[in-house]
CSV table of C-alpha atoms in Angstrom, one decimal:
chain,number,residue,atom,x,y,z
A,1,MET,CA,20.7,-16.3,3.2
A,2,ASN,CA,18.9,-12.9,2.0
A,3,PRO,CA,19.1,-10.7,5.4
A,4,HIS,CA,16.1,-8.7,4.1
A,5,SER,CA,13.8,-11.6,4.0
A,6,ASP,CA,10.8,-12.1,6.4
A,7,SER,CA,12.5,-14.8,8.2
A,8,LEU,CA,16.2,-14.6,9.3
A,9,THR,CA,17.3,-18.2,10.5
A,10,GLY,CA,13.9,-19.2,11.4
A,11,ILE,CA,12.8,-15.8,13.0
A,12,GLU,CA,9.8,-13.9,11.8
A,13,PHE,CA,9.8,-10.1,12.2
A,14,ARG,CA,6.9,-8.3,12.6
A,15,PRO,CA,5.1,-5.9,15.3
A,16,ALA,CA,3.6,-7.2,18.2
A,17,ARG,CA,-0.1,-7.6,18.8
A,18,GLU,CA,-2.4,-6.2,21.6
A,19,HIS,CA,-2.8,-10.0,22.8
A,20,GLU,CA,0.7,-10.5,23.0
A,21,ARG,CA,1.4,-7.5,25.2
A,22,LEU,CA,2.5,-9.6,28.4
A,23,ARG,CA,4.9,-11.5,26.4
A,24,PHE,CA,6.2,-8.1,24.9
A,25,SER,CA,6.6,-6.9,28.4
A,26,VAL,CA,8.4,-10.1,29.7
A,27,ALA,CA,10.6,-10.2,26.5
A,28,GLU,CA,11.6,-6.8,27.2
A,29,MET,CA,12.4,-7.1,31.0
A,30,ARG,CA,14.3,-10.6,30.3
A,31,GLY,CA,16.6,-8.9,27.6
A,32,PHE,CA,17.6,-6.3,30.2
A,33,SER,CA,18.5,-9.1,32.6
A,34,GLY,CA,15.2,-8.3,34.6
A,35,HIS,CA,11.8,-10.0,35.8
A,36,PHE,CA,8.7,-8.5,34.7
A,37,LEU,CA,6.4,-8.4,37.9
A,38,PRO,CA,3.1,-6.5,36.5
A,39,GLN,CA,1.0,-4.9,39.2
A,40,GLU,CA,-2.8,-4.3,38.9
A,41,GLY,CA,-3.6,-2.0,35.6
A,42,GLU,CA,0.3,-2.1,34.3
A,43,LEU,CA,-0.5,-3.4,31.4
A,44,GLU,CA,-3.6,-1.1,30.8
A,45,TYR,CA,-1.4,1.6,31.2
A,46,ARG,CA,1.2,0.4,28.9
A,47,LYS,CA,-1.4,0.1,26.2
A,48,VAL,CA,-2.0,3.7,26.4
A,49,ASP,CA,1.9,4.7,26.7
A,50,ASP,CA,3.2,1.9,24.3
A,51,PRO,CA,0.9,1.4,21.4
A,52,LEU,CA,2.3,-2.0,20.0
A,53,HIS,CA,1.8,-1.1,16.3
A,54,ARG,CA,5.1,1.0,16.9
A,55,THR,CA,7.1,-2.2,17.7
A,56,VAL,CA,9.4,-4.4,15.6
A,57,CYS,CA,9.9,-7.4,17.2
A,58,ALA,CA,11.4,-10.9,16.4
A,59,PHE,CA,9.7,-14.1,16.8
A,60,ASP,CA,11.0,-17.7,17.3
A,61,GLY,CA,7.6,-19.3,16.9
A,62,ASP,CA,5.5,-18.0,19.6
A,63,GLU,CA,8.2,-16.5,21.5
A,64,ILE,CA,9.1,-13.1,21.4
A,65,VAL,CA,13.0,-13.3,21.7
A,66,GLY,CA,13.7,-9.7,20.3
A,67,THR,CA,11.9,-6.0,20.9
A,68,THR,CA,12.3,-2.7,19.6
A,69,LEU,CA,9.9,0.1,20.2
A,70,TRP,CA,9.8,3.8,18.8
A,71,GLU,CA,8.4,7.1,20.4
A,72,PRO,CA,7.0,10.5,18.5
A,73,TYR,CA,8.9,13.5,20.0
A,74,GLU,CA,9.7,16.9,19.1
A,75,LEU,CA,13.6,17.6,20.0
A,76,THR,CA,15.0,21.0,20.4
A,77,ILE,CA,17.9,21.6,17.7
A,78,PRO,CA,20.2,24.6,17.0
A,79,GLY,CA,17.6,27.4,15.9
A,80,GLY,CA,14.4,25.6,16.8
A,81,LYS,CA,12.8,21.6,17.1
A,82,SER,CA,12.7,18.8,15.0
A,83,ASP,CA,10.2,15.7,14.5
A,84,PHE,CA,12.3,13.1,16.5
A,85,PHE,CA,11.9,9.2,16.2
A,86,GLY,CA,12.6,8.0,19.4
A,87,VAL,CA,14.3,4.3,19.6
A,88,THR,CA,13.8,2.4,22.8
A,89,ASP,CA,13.1,-1.0,24.2
A,90,VAL,CA,15.7,-2.6,22.5
A,91,THR,CA,16.8,-6.2,23.3
A,92,VAL,CA,17.8,-9.6,22.1
A,93,LEU,CA,17.2,-12.5,24.6
A,94,PRO,CA,20.7,-13.8,25.8
A,95,THR,CA,19.5,-17.3,23.9
A,96,HIS,CA,19.3,-15.8,20.6
A,97,THR,CA,22.0,-13.3,20.2
A,98,ARG,CA,24.6,-13.1,17.5
A,99,ARG,CA,22.5,-14.2,15.0
A,100,GLY,CA,21.8,-10.7,13.1
A,101,ILE,CA,18.5,-10.3,15.1
A,102,LEU,CA,19.3,-6.9,16.2
A,103,ARG,CA,20.5,-5.8,12.9
A,104,GLU,CA,17.3,-7.0,11.2
A,105,MET,CA,15.0,-5.4,13.6
A,106,MET,CA,16.7,-2.0,13.4
A,107,ARG,CA,17.1,-1.8,9.9
A,108,ARG,CA,12.9,-2.4,9.6
A,109,LEU,CA,12.5,0.0,12.5
A,110,LEU,CA,14.7,3.0,10.6
A,111,ILE,CA,13.0,2.4,7.7
A,112,GLU,CA,9.7,3.2,9.3
A,113,GLY,CA,11.2,6.2,10.5
A,114,ARG,CA,12.0,7.2,7.0
A,115,ASP,CA,8.8,6.2,5.9
A,116,ALA,CA,7.1,8.1,8.3
A,117,GLY,CA,9.1,11.5,7.2
A,118,TYR,CA,11.2,11.6,10.2
A,119,PRO,CA,14.4,13.5,9.6
A,120,ILE,CA,16.5,12.2,12.6
A,121,ALA,CA,16.1,9.3,15.0
A,122,GLY,CA,18.0,9.1,18.2
A,123,LEU,CA,18.3,6.9,21.6
A,124,TRP,CA,20.4,6.5,24.6
A,125,ALA,CA,22.5,3.3,24.3
A,126,SER,CA,22.5,1.0,27.2
A,127,GLU,CA,26.0,-0.3,25.5
A,128,SER,CA,28.0,2.1,23.8
A,129,ASN,CA,29.6,-0.5,21.4
A,130,ILE,CA,26.4,-1.1,19.6
A,131,TYR,CA,25.0,1.6,17.7
A,132,GLY,CA,27.7,3.2,15.7
A,133,ARG,CA,27.6,0.2,13.3
A,134,PHE,CA,24.0,1.5,12.6
A,135,GLY,CA,24.7,4.7,11.7
A,136,PHE,CA,24.1,6.6,15.2
A,137,GLY,CA,26.8,8.8,16.5
A,138,ILE,CA,27.3,10.6,19.9
A,139,SER,CA,25.6,13.7,19.9
A,140,GLY,CA,25.3,14.8,23.4
A,141,GLU,CA,27.7,14.1,26.5
A,142,THR,CA,26.6,14.4,30.2
A,143,VAL,CA,28.3,14.0,33.4
A,144,PHE,CA,27.8,12.0,36.7
A,145,ALA,CA,28.3,14.9,39.1
A,146,LYS,CA,29.5,14.6,42.7
A,147,ILE,CA,29.4,18.0,44.9
A,148,ASP,CA,31.1,17.9,48.1
A,149,VAL,CA,28.9,20.1,50.1
A,150,ARG,CA,31.4,20.7,52.9
A,151,ASP,CA,32.4,24.5,52.2
A,152,ALA,CA,30.9,24.3,49.0
A,153,ARG,CA,30.3,28.4,48.7
A,154,PHE,CA,29.6,30.1,45.6
A,155,ARG,CA,32.2,32.4,44.4
A,156,SER,CA,29.9,34.8,42.6
A,157,THR,CA,25.9,34.6,42.6
A,158,PRO,CA,23.6,36.4,40.2
A,159,GLU,CA,21.1,38.6,41.6
A,160,ILE,CA,18.3,36.6,43.1
A,161,ASN,CA,15.0,38.1,43.6
A,162,GLY,CA,13.1,35.3,44.2
A,163,GLU,CA,12.7,32.3,46.6
A,164,VAL,CA,12.7,28.5,47.0
A,165,ARG,CA,9.8,26.6,48.2
A,166,PHE,CA,8.2,23.1,48.5
A,167,ALA,CA,5.8,22.1,46.5
A,168,ASP,CA,3.3,19.1,45.8
A,169,ILE,CA,2.4,16.7,43.1
A,170,ALA,CA,-0.6,18.9,42.1
A,171,THR,CA,1.6,22.2,42.1
A,172,MET,CA,4.3,20.2,40.2
A,173,GLU,CA,1.8,18.9,37.5
A,174,LYS,CA,1.1,22.5,37.1
A,175,VAL,CA,4.5,24.3,37.2
A,176,ALA,CA,6.7,21.9,35.6
A,177,PRO,CA,6.0,21.7,31.9
A,178,VAL,CA,5.6,25.5,32.1
A,179,VAL,CA,9.1,25.6,33.3
A,180,TRP,CA,10.2,22.8,31.2
A,181,ASN,CA,8.6,24.3,27.9
A,182,ARG,CA,9.9,28.0,28.7
A,183,THR,CA,13.4,26.1,29.2
A,184,ALA,CA,13.6,24.2,26.0
A,185,GLU,CA,12.7,27.5,23.9
A,186,LYS,CA,16.5,28.4,24.5
A,187,THR,CA,18.2,24.9,25.1
A,188,ILE,CA,19.4,22.4,23.0
A,189,GLY,CA,18.7,19.0,23.4
A,190,MET,CA,15.5,19.0,25.2
A,191,MET,CA,12.6,16.5,24.5
A,192,LEU,CA,9.2,18.5,24.7
A,193,ARG,CA,7.2,16.0,26.6
A,194,THR,CA,3.7,15.1,26.2
A,195,GLU,CA,1.0,15.2,28.8
A,196,ALA,CA,1.6,11.2,28.9
A,197,ASP,CA,5.4,12.0,30.0
A,198,TRP,CA,4.1,14.0,32.6
A,199,ASN,CA,1.8,11.8,34.2
A,200,TRP,CA,4.4,8.8,34.2
A,201,ILE,CA,6.8,11.4,35.9
A,202,TYR,CA,4.3,12.3,38.7
A,203,ASP,CA,2.4,9.0,39.3
A,204,ARG,CA,-1.1,9.6,37.6
A,205,ARG,CA,-0.9,5.9,36.3
A,206,ARG,CA,-3.5,5.0,39.1
A,207,ILE,CA,-1.8,1.8,39.8
A,208,PRO,CA,-1.9,0.7,43.7
A,209,GLY,CA,1.6,0.1,44.7
A,210,PHE,CA,3.4,0.6,41.5
A,211,GLY,CA,6.1,3.2,40.4
A,212,LYS,CA,5.7,5.0,43.8
A,213,ARG,CA,8.4,7.9,43.8
A,214,LYS,CA,9.3,8.9,47.3
A,215,ALA,CA,10.9,12.6,46.2
A,216,PHE,CA,10.8,16.0,47.6
A,217,CYS,CA,9.8,18.9,45.1
A,218,VAL,CA,10.9,22.4,45.0
A,219,VAL,CA,10.0,25.5,42.8
A,220,TYR,CA,11.7,28.5,42.5
A,221,ARG,CA,9.4,31.8,41.8
A,222,GLU,CA,10.1,35.6,41.2
A,223,ASP,CA,6.7,37.0,42.7
A,224,THR,CA,4.2,34.2,41.6
A,225,GLU,CA,5.9,33.4,38.0
A,226,PRO,CA,7.6,30.1,38.5
A,227,LEU,CA,11.4,29.8,36.8
A,228,GLY,CA,12.8,26.8,38.1
A,229,TYR,CA,12.3,23.5,39.8
A,230,ALA,CA,14.1,20.5,41.1
A,231,THR,CA,13.2,17.2,42.4
A,232,TYR,CA,15.4,15.0,44.6
A,233,ARG,CA,15.5,11.8,46.9
A,234,ILE,CA,17.4,11.6,50.2
A,235,GLU,CA,19.5,8.5,50.6
A,236,HIS,CA,20.0,8.2,54.1
A,237,LYS,CA,23.7,7.1,55.9
A,238,MET,CA,24.5,7.1,59.4
A,239,GLU,CA,27.5,5.8,61.1
A,240,ALA,CA,28.4,6.4,64.9
A,241,MET,CA,25.6,8.6,65.2
A,242,HIS,CA,27.0,10.6,62.5
A,243,SER,CA,24.7,11.7,59.3
A,244,ASP,CA,26.4,11.8,56.2
A,245,ASN,CA,23.5,11.6,53.5
A,246,THR,CA,23.3,11.9,49.7
A,247,VAL,CA,21.0,14.4,47.9
A,248,ARG,CA,20.3,12.4,44.8
A,249,VAL,CA,18.8,14.9,42.4
A,250,ILE,CA,16.3,13.4,39.9
A,251,GLU,CA,16.0,16.8,37.7
A,252,LEU,CA,16.9,20.3,38.0
A,253,ILE,CA,15.3,22.4,35.4
A,254,ALA,CA,16.0,26.5,35.3
A,255,SER,CA,14.7,28.8,32.7
A,256,THR,CA,17.2,31.5,34.1
A,257,THR,CA,20.3,31.7,35.6
A,258,ALA,CA,19.3,33.3,38.9
A,259,ALA,CA,16.7,30.3,39.3
A,260,GLU,CA,19.6,27.8,38.6
A,261,ALA,CA,21.6,29.5,41.0
A,262,ALA,CA,19.1,29.6,43.8
A,263,LEU,CA,18.2,25.9,43.3
A,264,TRP,CA,21.7,24.7,43.7
A,265,ARG,CA,22.1,26.7,46.9
A,266,PHE,CA,19.4,25.2,48.5
A,267,LEU,CA,20.4,21.7,47.4
A,268,LEU,CA,24.1,22.4,48.7
A,269,ASP,CA,22.5,23.9,51.9
A,270,ILE,CA,20.3,20.8,53.1
A,271,ASP,CA,21.3,19.4,56.7
A,272,LEU,CA,22.6,16.3,57.4
A,273,ALA,CA,24.2,15.7,53.8
A,274,GLY,CA,27.7,15.1,52.6
A,275,GLU,CA,27.3,14.9,48.8
A,276,VAL,CA,24.9,15.8,46.2
A,277,VAL,CA,24.9,13.7,42.9
A,278,HIS,CA,23.4,14.6,39.8
A,279,HIS,CA,23.3,13.3,36.1
A,280,HIS,CA,24.4,16.8,35.0
A,281,PRO,CA,24.7,18.5,31.6
A,282,ARG,CA,28.3,18.5,30.4
A,283,LYS,CA,27.8,22.4,30.2
A,284,SER,CA,26.4,24.3,33.2
A,285,ASN,CA,26.7,27.3,35.4
A,286,LEU,CA,27.5,25.4,38.3
A,287,LEU,CA,31.4,24.7,38.0
A,288,TRP,CA,31.8,28.5,37.4
A,289,LEU,CA,29.3,29.2,40.9
A,290,LEU,CA,31.7,27.3,43.2
A,291,ALA,CA,34.5,29.1,44.8
A,292,ASP,CA,36.0,25.9,44.9
A,293,PRO,CA,35.8,24.1,41.7
A,294,ARG,CA,37.5,20.9,43.1
A,295,LYS,CA,34.2,20.4,45.3
A,296,LEU,CA,32.7,19.3,41.7
A,297,SER,CA,33.8,15.9,40.4
A,298,PHE,CA,32.4,14.2,37.6
A,299,GLU,CA,32.5,11.4,35.2
A,300,PRO,CA,31.6,12.0,31.3
A,301,TYR,CA,29.9,9.6,29.3
A,302,ASP,CA,27.7,9.5,26.1
A,303,SER,CA,23.9,10.6,26.2
A,304,LEU,CA,22.0,11.4,23.2
A,305,TRP,CA,22.8,9.3,20.1
A,306,ILE,CA,21.6,10.8,16.7
A,307,ARG,CA,20.8,9.0,13.6
A,308,ILE,CA,20.2,11.1,10.4
A,309,LEU,CA,17.5,9.6,8.2
A,310,ASP,CA,16.9,12.3,5.8
A,311,PRO,CA,19.9,14.4,5.4
A,312,ILE,CA,18.0,17.4,3.4
A,313,LYS,CA,15.1,17.7,5.8
A,314,ALA,CA,17.9,17.1,8.8
A,315,LEU,CA,20.4,19.9,7.5
A,316,THR,CA,17.9,22.3,6.4
A,317,GLY,CA,16.0,22.2,9.8
A,318,ARG,CA,18.4,23.5,12.0
A,319,THR,CA,20.3,27.0,11.7
A,320,TYR,CA,24.0,27.8,11.6
A,321,SER,CA,26.1,30.3,13.1
A,322,ALA,CA,28.1,31.1,9.8
A,323,ALA,CA,27.5,31.6,5.9
A,324,GLY,CA,29.1,29.1,3.5
A,325,GLU,CA,29.0,26.6,1.1
A,326,VAL,CA,30.4,22.7,1.5
A,327,VAL,CA,29.6,19.5,-0.4
A,328,ILE,CA,29.3,16.6,1.7
A,329,LYS,CA,29.7,12.9,0.9
A,330,ILE,CA,27.6,10.8,3.3
A,331,GLU,CA,28.5,6.9,3.5
A,332,ASP,CA,26.0,5.0,5.0
A,333,GLU,CA,26.1,1.1,4.1
A,334,PHE,CA,23.2,0.6,6.6
A,335,CYS,CA,20.5,3.0,5.4
A,336,PRO,CA,22.0,3.3,2.0
A,337,TRP,CA,18.9,5.8,0.7
A,338,THR,CA,20.8,8.8,2.7
A,339,GLN,CA,24.2,8.1,0.6
A,340,GLY,CA,25.0,10.7,-1.9
A,341,ASN,CA,26.9,14.2,-2.2
A,342,TYR,CA,24.8,16.9,-0.7
A,343,ALA,CA,25.5,20.9,-1.4
A,344,LEU,CA,24.9,22.5,1.9
A,345,ARG,CA,24.6,26.2,1.4
A,346,VAL,CA,24.0,28.5,4.6
A,347,GLY,CA,23.0,32.2,4.1
A,348,SER,CA,23.8,35.2,6.2
A,349,ASN,CA,20.8,34.6,8.2
A,350,GLY,CA,21.7,31.3,9.4
A,351,LYS,CA,19.3,29.5,7.0
A,352,ALA,CA,20.4,26.6,4.9
A,353,THR,CA,19.3,25.2,1.5
A,354,CYS,CA,20.4,21.5,0.9
A,355,GLU,CA,20.4,19.3,-2.3
A,356,VAL,CA,21.9,16.1,-3.8
A,357,THR,CA,24.5,17.2,-6.1
A,358,ASP,CA,27.0,15.9,-8.7
A,359,GLN,CA,29.6,18.3,-7.2
A,360,SER,CA,32.9,16.7,-6.2
A,361,PRO,CA,33.0,16.6,-2.4
A,362,ASP,CA,34.7,18.7,0.1
A,363,VAL,CA,34.5,16.2,2.6
A,364,THR,CA,33.6,12.7,2.9
A,365,LEU,CA,32.0,11.5,6.4
A,366,PRO,CA,30.1,8.4,7.5
A,367,VAL,CA,26.6,9.4,8.6
A,368,ALA,CA,27.4,8.4,12.2
A,369,SER,CA,30.1,11.4,12.2
A,370,LEU,CA,27.4,13.6,10.6
A,371,GLY,CA,24.8,12.9,13.6
A,372,ALA,CA,27.9,13.4,16.1
A,373,ILE,CA,28.1,17.1,15.0
A,374,TYR,CA,24.5,17.5,14.1
A,375,MET,CA,23.3,19.0,17.7
A,376,GLY,CA,27.0,20.8,18.1
A,377,ALA,CA,28.3,18.6,20.9
A,378,HIS,CA,31.6,18.0,19.1
A,379,TYR,CA,34.2,19.4,16.7
A,380,LEU,CA,34.1,17.8,12.9
A,381,ALA,CA,38.0,18.4,13.5
A,382,ASP,CA,38.2,15.9,16.4
A,383,LEU,CA,36.5,13.3,14.5
A,384,GLN,CA,39.0,13.9,11.4
A,385,ARG,CA,42.0,13.3,13.9
A,386,ALA,CA,40.5,10.1,14.9
A,387,GLY,CA,40.0,9.1,10.9
A,388,ARG,CA,36.2,9.3,11.2
A,389,VAL,CA,36.3,12.3,8.3
A,390,THR,CA,38.4,12.4,4.9
A,391,GLU,CA,39.1,16.1,3.9
A,392,HIS,CA,39.2,16.6,0.2
A,393,LYS,CA,39.5,20.4,0.1
A,394,SER,CA,41.8,21.9,2.2
A,395,GLY,CA,40.2,24.3,4.9
A,396,SER,CA,36.4,22.3,4.4
A,397,VAL,CA,36.5,20.8,7.8
A,398,ALA,CA,37.6,23.9,9.5
A,399,GLN,CA,34.8,26.0,7.7
A,400,ILE,CA,32.2,23.3,8.7
A,401,ASP,CA,33.2,23.8,12.3
A,402,THR,CA,32.5,27.5,12.0
A,403,MET,CA,29.2,27.0,10.4
A,404,PHE,CA,28.0,24.2,13.0
A,405,PRO,CA,28.9,25.5,16.5
A,406,ILE,CA,29.3,24.2,19.5
A,407,SER,CA,26.7,24.3,22.1
A,408,GLY,CA,25.7,23.3,25.5
A,409,VAL,CA,23.5,20.5,24.6
A,410,HIS,CA,21.5,19.7,27.8
A,411,ASN,CA,20.2,16.3,27.4
A,412,PHE,CA,21.5,14.2,30.4
A,413,VAL,CA,18.8,11.8,31.1
A,414,PRO,CA,16.8,9.5,29.0
A,415,GLU,CA,13.7,10.7,28.1
A,416,PHE,CA,12.1,7.9,26.5
């Protein structure tokens, strides 16, 4: 059986067509163990938000049994931003698993990304044991944080010259994109959101009864300049007339340390609450603001997974923290066009050149390991100790770790 043929055990692979949109949505939700219950106007909204020509689906007869979709984004990376092939809506019906359907859909999808000129692809994984075999590496981490608000004092606070005020949706539609973009200019791992993204976030779908978000919104300003915002919900809990509510932070974005401190102080001081919970960046200022760091507990897990599609474009698209030269051998069975030896040369200005070379490699690593260090979330030495890197020239792994600095990668929630 040829896994690259147009049929895999009787399965046809192709994009879904517009008249198949309802079937696509039903299959997608069923693959995530849910039911698609469309409201009035929802499919029309999805027509704009999810163009079906960007799908690769598996068909068993007329039935869609597997779905994938990609979205075009820009992602902030060390030193700038990169075009980003965002993979989402990946499902296979439970009646059709273990047949190679997912593998074939992913192969075709990543070829589309390569042919479209994207240097990197990425996703948030619903199951963490799936995507490593397709060349994705964990390139960001997040934590599910809980803050006990009882006596959650700050040990020190940056000078705060502004104030926090509630905002309505019309205000947030104007303010949030400004704060987000300003924060993204200096923060690695943030998606540059489109107008459609903001419309989705602030419920401009115009669909009666669908996706209502009963959230509170606050903005931090200095004079009239917005420098941060937070959105949150209150989950009510009362026992014996005692309120012990949970403040669930949906998003907190701050372009300055003062804005971040002011917003956290506001959230921690909300009356009738016992805890604040948040999907939190792995690195933030909150731990160091709290007088008692044990008021903050967290459970770490993976967030963004990166897959290199074009090593030369990916490696020259970012900047580095130290000059140096290293030859990296990439192993990639799933997307063999990336395999080879690459000479990476970084100048004193942090800019790099990269080319395919016949030189002997200093290190050999699977493409997933390159994805894991690409954003600066992990040390290559840690992957080496786990057997995911082979060093041929002594000191090369340490040199790469000097060139690829560890940074505070922002991504903590799925953007697509």
